mmCIF file of C-alpha atoms and ligand atoms in Angstrom:
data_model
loop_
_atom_site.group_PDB
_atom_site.id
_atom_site.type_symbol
_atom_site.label_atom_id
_atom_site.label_comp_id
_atom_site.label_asym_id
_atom_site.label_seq_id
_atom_site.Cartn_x
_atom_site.Cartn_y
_atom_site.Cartn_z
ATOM 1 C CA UNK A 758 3.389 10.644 -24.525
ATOM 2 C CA UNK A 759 3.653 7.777 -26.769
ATOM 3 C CA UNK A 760 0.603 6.411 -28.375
ATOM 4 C CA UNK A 761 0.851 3.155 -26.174
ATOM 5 C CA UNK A 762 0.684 4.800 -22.671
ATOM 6 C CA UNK A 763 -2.201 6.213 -21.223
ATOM 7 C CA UNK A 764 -3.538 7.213 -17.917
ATOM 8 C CA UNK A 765 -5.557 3.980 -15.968
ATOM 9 C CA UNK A 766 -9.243 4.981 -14.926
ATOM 10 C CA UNK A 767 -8.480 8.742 -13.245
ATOM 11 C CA UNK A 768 -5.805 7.665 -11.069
ATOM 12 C CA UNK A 769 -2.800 10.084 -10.189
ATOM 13 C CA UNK A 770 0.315 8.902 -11.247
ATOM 14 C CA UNK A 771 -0.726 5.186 -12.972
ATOM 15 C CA UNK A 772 -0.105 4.445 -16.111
ATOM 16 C CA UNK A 773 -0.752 1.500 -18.516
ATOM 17 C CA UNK A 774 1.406 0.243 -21.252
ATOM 18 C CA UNK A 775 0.176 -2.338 -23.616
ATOM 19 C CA UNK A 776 -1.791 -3.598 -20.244
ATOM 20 C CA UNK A 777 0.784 -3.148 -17.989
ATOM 21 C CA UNK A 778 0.901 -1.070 -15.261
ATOM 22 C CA UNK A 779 3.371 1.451 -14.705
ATOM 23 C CA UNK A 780 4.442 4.794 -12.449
ATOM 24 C CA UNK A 781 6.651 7.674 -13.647
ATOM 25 C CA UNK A 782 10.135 6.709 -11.917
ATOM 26 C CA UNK A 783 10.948 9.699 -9.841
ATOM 27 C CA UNK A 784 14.466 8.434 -9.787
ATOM 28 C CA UNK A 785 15.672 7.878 -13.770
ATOM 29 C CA UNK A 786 18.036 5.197 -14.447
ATOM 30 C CA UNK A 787 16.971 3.511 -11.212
ATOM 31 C CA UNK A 788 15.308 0.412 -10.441
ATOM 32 C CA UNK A 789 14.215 -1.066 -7.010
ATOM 33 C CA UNK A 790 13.058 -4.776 -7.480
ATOM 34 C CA UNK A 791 14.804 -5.746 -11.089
ATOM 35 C CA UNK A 792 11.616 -3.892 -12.880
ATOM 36 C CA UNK A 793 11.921 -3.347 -16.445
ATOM 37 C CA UNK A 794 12.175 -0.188 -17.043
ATOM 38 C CA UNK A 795 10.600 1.998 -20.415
ATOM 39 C CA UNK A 796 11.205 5.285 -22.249
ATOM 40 C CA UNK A 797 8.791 7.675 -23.328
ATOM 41 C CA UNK A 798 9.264 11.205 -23.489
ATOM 42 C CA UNK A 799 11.738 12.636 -21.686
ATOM 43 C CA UNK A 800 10.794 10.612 -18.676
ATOM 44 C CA UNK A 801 10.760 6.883 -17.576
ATOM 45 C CA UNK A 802 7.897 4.707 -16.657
ATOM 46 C CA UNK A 803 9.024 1.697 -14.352
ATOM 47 C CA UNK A 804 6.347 -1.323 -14.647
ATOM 48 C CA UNK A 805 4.551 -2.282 -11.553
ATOM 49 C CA UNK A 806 4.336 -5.737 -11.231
ATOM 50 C CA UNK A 807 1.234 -7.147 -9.517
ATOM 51 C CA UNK A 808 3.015 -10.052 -8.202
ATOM 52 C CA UNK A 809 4.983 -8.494 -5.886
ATOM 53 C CA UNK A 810 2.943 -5.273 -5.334
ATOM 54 C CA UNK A 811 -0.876 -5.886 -3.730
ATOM 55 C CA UNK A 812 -1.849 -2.362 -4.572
ATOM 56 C CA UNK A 813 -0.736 -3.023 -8.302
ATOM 57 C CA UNK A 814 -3.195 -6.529 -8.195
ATOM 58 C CA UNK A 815 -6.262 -4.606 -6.187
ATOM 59 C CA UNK A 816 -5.987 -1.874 -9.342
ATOM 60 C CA UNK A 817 -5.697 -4.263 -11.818
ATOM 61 C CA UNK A 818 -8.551 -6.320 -10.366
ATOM 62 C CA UNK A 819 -11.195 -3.430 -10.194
ATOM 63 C CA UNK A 820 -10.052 -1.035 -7.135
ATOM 64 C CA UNK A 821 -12.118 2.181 -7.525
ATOM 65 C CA UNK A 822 -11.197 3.967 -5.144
ATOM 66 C CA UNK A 823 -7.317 5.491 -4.987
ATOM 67 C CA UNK A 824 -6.831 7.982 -2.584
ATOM 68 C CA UNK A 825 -3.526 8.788 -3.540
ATOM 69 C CA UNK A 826 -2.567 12.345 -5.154
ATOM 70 C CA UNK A 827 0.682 13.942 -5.464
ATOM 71 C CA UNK A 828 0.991 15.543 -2.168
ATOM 72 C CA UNK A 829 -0.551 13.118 -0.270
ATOM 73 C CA UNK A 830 0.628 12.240 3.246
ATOM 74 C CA UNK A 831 1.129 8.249 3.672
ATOM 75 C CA UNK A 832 1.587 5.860 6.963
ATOM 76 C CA UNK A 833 2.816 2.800 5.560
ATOM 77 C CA UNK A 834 2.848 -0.135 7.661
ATOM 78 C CA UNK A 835 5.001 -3.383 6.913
ATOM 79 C CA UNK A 836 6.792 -1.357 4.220
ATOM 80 C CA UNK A 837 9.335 -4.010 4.087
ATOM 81 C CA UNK A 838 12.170 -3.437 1.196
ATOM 82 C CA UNK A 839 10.298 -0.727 -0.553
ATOM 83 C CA UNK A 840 8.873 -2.449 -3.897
ATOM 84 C CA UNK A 841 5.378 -0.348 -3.085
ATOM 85 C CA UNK A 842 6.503 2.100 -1.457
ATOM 86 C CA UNK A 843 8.634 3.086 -4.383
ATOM 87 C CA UNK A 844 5.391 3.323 -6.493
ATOM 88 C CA UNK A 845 4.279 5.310 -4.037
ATOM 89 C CA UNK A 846 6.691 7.585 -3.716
ATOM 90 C CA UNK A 847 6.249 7.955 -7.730
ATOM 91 C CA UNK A 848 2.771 9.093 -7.422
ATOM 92 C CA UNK A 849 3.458 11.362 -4.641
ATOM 93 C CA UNK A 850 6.451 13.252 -5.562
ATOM 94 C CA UNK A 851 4.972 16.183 -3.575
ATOM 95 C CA UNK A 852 3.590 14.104 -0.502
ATOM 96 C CA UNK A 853 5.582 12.075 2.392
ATOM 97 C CA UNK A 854 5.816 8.075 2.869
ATOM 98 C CA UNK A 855 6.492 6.895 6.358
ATOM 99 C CA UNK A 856 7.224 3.257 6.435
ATOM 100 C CA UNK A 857 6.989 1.349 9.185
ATOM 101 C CA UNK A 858 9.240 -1.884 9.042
ATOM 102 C CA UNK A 859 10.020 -3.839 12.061
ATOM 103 C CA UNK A 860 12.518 -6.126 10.528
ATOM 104 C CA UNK A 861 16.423 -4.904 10.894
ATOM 105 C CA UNK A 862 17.383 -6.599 8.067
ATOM 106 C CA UNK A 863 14.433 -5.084 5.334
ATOM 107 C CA UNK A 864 15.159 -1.467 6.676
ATOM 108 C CA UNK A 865 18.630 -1.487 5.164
ATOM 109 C CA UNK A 866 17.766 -1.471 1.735
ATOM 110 C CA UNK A 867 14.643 1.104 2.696
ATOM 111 C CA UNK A 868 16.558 3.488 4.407
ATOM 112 C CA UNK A 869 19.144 3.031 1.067
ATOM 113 C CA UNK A 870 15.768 3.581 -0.719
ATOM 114 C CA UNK A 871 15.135 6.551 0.878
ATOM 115 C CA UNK A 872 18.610 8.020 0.654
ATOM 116 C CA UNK A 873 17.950 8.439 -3.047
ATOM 117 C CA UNK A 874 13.512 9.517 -2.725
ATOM 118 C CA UNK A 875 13.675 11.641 -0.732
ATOM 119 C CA UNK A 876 9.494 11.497 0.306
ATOM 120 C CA UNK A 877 10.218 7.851 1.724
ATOM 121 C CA UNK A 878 10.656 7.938 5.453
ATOM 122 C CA UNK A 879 11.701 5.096 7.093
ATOM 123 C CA UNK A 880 11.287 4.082 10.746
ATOM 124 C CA UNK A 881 12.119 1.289 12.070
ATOM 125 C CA UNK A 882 9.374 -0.144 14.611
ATOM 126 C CA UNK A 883 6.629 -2.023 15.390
ATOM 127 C CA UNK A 884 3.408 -1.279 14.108
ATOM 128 C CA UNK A 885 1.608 -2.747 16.835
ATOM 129 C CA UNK A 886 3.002 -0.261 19.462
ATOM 130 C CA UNK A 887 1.549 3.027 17.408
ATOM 131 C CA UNK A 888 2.194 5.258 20.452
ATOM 132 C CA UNK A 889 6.063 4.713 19.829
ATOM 133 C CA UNK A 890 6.050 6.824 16.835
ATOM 134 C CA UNK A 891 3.295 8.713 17.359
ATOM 135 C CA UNK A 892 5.693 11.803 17.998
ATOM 136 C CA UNK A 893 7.162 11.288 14.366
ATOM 137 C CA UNK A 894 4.340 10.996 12.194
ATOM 138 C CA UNK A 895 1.669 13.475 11.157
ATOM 139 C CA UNK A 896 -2.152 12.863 10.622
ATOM 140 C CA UNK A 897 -1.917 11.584 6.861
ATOM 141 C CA UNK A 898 -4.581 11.356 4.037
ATOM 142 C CA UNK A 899 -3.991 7.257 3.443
ATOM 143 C CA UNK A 900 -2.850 4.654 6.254
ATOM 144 C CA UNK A 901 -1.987 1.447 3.914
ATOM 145 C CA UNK A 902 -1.481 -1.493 6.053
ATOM 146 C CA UNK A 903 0.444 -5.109 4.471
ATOM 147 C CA UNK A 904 1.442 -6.307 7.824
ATOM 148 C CA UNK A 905 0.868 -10.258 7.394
ATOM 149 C CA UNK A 906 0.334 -11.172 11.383
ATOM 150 C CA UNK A 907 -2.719 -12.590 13.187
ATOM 151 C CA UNK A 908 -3.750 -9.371 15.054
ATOM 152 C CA UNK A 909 -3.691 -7.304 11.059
ATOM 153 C CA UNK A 910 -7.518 -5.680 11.774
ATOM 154 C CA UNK A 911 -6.077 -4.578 14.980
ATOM 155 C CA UNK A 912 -3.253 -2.975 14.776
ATOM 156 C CA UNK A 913 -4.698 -1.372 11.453
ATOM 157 C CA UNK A 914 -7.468 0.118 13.697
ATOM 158 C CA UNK A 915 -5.171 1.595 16.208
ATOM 159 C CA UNK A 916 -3.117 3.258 13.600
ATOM 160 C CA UNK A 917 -6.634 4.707 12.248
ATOM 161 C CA UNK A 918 -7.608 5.782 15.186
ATOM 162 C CA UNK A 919 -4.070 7.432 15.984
ATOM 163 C CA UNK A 920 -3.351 8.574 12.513
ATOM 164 C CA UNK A 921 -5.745 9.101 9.833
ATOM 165 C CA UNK A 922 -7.510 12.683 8.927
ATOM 166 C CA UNK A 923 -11.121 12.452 9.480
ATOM 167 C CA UNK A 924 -11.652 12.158 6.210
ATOM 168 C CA UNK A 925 -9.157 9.933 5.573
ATOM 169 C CA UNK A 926 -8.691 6.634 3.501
ATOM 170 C CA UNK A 927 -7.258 3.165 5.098
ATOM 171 C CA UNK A 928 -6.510 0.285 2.977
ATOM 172 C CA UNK A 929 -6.003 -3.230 4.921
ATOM 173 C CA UNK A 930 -4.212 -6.259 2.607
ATOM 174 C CA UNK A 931 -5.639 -8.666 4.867
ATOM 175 C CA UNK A 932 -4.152 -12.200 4.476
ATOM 176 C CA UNK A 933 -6.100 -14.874 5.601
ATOM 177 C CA UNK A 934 -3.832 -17.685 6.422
ATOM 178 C CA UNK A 935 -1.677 -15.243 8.737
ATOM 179 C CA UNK A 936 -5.014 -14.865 10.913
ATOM 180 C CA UNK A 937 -5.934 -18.859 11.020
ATOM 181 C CA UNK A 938 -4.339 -21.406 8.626
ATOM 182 C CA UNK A 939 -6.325 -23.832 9.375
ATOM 183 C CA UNK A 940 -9.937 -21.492 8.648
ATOM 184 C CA UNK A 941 -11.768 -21.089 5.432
ATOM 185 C CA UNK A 942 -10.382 -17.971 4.313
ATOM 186 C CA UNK A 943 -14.267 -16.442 3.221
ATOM 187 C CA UNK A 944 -14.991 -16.996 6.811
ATOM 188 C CA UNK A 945 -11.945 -15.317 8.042
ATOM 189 C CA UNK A 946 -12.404 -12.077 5.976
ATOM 190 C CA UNK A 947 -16.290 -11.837 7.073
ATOM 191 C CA UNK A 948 -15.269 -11.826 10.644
ATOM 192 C CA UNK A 949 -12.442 -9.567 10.108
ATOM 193 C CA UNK A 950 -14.490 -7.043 7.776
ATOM 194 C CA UNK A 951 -17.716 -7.261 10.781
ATOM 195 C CA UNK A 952 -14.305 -6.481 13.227
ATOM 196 C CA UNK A 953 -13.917 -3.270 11.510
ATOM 197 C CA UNK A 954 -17.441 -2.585 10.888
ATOM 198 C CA UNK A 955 -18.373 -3.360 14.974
ATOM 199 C CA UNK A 956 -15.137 -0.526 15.444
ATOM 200 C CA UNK A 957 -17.006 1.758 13.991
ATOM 201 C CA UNK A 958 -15.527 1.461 10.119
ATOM 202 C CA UNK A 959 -17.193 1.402 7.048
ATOM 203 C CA UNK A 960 -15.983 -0.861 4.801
ATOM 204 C CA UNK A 961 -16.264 1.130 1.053
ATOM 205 C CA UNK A 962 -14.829 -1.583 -1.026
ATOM 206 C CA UNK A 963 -13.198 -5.521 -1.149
ATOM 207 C CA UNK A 964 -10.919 -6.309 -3.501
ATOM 208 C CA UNK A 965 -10.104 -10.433 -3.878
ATOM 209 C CA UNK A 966 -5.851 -10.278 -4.916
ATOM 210 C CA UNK A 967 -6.447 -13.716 -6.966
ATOM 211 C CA UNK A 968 -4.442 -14.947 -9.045
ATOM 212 C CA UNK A 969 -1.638 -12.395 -8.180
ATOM 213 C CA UNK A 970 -2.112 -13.623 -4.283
ATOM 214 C CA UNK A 971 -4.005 -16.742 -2.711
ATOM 215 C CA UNK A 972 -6.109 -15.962 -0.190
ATOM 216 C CA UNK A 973 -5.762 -12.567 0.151
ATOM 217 C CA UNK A 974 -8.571 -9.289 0.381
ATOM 218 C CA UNK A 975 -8.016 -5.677 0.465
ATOM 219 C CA UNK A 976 -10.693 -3.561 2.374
ATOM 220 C CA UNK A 977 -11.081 0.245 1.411
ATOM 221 C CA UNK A 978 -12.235 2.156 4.686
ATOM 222 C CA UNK A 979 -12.881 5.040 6.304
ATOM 223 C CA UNK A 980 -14.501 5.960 9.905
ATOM 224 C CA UNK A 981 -18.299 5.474 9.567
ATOM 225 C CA UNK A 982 -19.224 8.311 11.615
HETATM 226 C C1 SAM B 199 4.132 -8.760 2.927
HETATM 227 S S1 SAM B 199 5.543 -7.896 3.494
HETATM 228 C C2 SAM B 199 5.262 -6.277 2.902
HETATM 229 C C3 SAM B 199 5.506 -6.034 1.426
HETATM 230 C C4 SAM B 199 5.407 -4.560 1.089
HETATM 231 N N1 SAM B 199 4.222 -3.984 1.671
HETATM 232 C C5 SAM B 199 5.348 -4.289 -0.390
HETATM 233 O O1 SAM B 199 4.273 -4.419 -0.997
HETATM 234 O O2 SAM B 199 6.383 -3.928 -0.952
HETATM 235 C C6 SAM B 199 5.141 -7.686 5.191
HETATM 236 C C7 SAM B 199 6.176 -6.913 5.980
HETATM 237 O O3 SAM B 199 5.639 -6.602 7.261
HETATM 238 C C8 SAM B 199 6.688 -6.635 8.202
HETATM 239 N N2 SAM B 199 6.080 -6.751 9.538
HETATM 240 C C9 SAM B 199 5.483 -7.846 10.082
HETATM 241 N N3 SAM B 199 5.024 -7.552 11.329
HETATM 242 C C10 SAM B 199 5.327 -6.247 11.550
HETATM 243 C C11 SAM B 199 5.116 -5.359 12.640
HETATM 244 N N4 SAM B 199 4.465 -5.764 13.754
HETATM 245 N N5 SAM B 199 5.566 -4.090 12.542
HETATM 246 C C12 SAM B 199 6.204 -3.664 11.425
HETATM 247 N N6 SAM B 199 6.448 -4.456 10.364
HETATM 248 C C13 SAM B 199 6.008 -5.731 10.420
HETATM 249 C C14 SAM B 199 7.538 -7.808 7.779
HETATM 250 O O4 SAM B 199 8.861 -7.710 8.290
HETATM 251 C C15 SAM B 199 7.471 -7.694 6.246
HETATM 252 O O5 SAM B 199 8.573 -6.962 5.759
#
């Protein structure tokens, strides 16, 4: 590896690069979103670029906690296109991805996205009717939820409920102004984050997305039994 990459904190699969992030592309000589692409080895690293990834902006701005290893099982809700999802699908070449995407039009270029990775599985529905897939998706490690609508704590908690291992890990990229645009967003996420807790969630860790998004948290959780 050159001098110039290393591994960031002890995550699986992240890399930095002169304090960029980056994942291993599982696909060489491919790119997903126009991201510039590097060399080193006999392998490829494919920058992750925090402005269009949350997950990328939560690491960069302190996230702890990353449940993600290279066989984990994912439910991905609001998978849109695929630009996270394809990191994700780097960092999991052993694991499974199923993305939830309501929107005809996005789940064209996913399911051409998951023609050529293979651990990307698309569905096309709506992630706040959980029982419609429930018959194609297995209890998974890590339920990551970017679904910007007003009811986002909600239909993150039913997919918990439905889908996550006991000792599972959901992460929630809540946006504020989806939920009230009119609100203070600080007041928004402390009634959404008492939501989860009054479900029965603990909430392990809150990530503020500025300056890569405005007015946007992610919440680490699992159940607080
Ligand atoms: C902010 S974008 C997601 C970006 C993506 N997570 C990423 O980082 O690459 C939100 C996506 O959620 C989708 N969406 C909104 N409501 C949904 C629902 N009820 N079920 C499934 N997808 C939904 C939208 O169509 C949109 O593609």
């Amino acid at each position: 590896m050159e001098e110039n990459v290393r591994l960031w904190k002890n995550f699986t699969g992240v890399y930095e690069l002169d304090g960029h992030l980056a994942t291993c592309n599982l696909t060489p000589g491919l790119r997903v979103y126009g991201e510039k692409i590097v060399e080193y080895d006999d392998r490829e690293l494919r920058l992750w670029d925090p402005r269009r990834s949350k997950l990328a902006a939560a690491i960069l701005n302190g996230l702890e906690i990353f449940p993600f290893h290279k066989d984990s099982k994912i439910l991905y809700l609001g998978a849109s296109t695929g630009t996270t999802p394809s990191h994700l699908s780097d960092i999991t070449p052993d694991g499974l991805i199923y993305c939830v995407e309501f929107s005809p039009r996005m789940m064209r270029n996913l399911v051409d996205l998951s023609q050529l990775r293979g651990n990307l599985i698309p569905l096309l529905d709506d992630a706040t009717k959980p029982h419609n897939y429930l018959h194609m998706v297995e209890k998974v490690d890590v339920l990551y939820s970017d679904v910007a609508q007003p009811k986002q704590s909600e239909l993150f908690m039913d997919n918990m409920r439905l889908f996550l291992k006991e000792e599972g890990i959901g992460i929630l990229m809540l946006k504020a102004r989806s939920i009230d645009v009119t609100r203070n967003p600080k007041e928004v996420f402390q009634e959404e984050e008492s939501k989860l807790k009054t479900n029965g969630f603990r909430v392990l860790e809150k990530i503020d997305l500025e300056p890569y998004e405005k007015d946007h948290m992610a919440f680490i959780c699992e159940f607080g039994f």
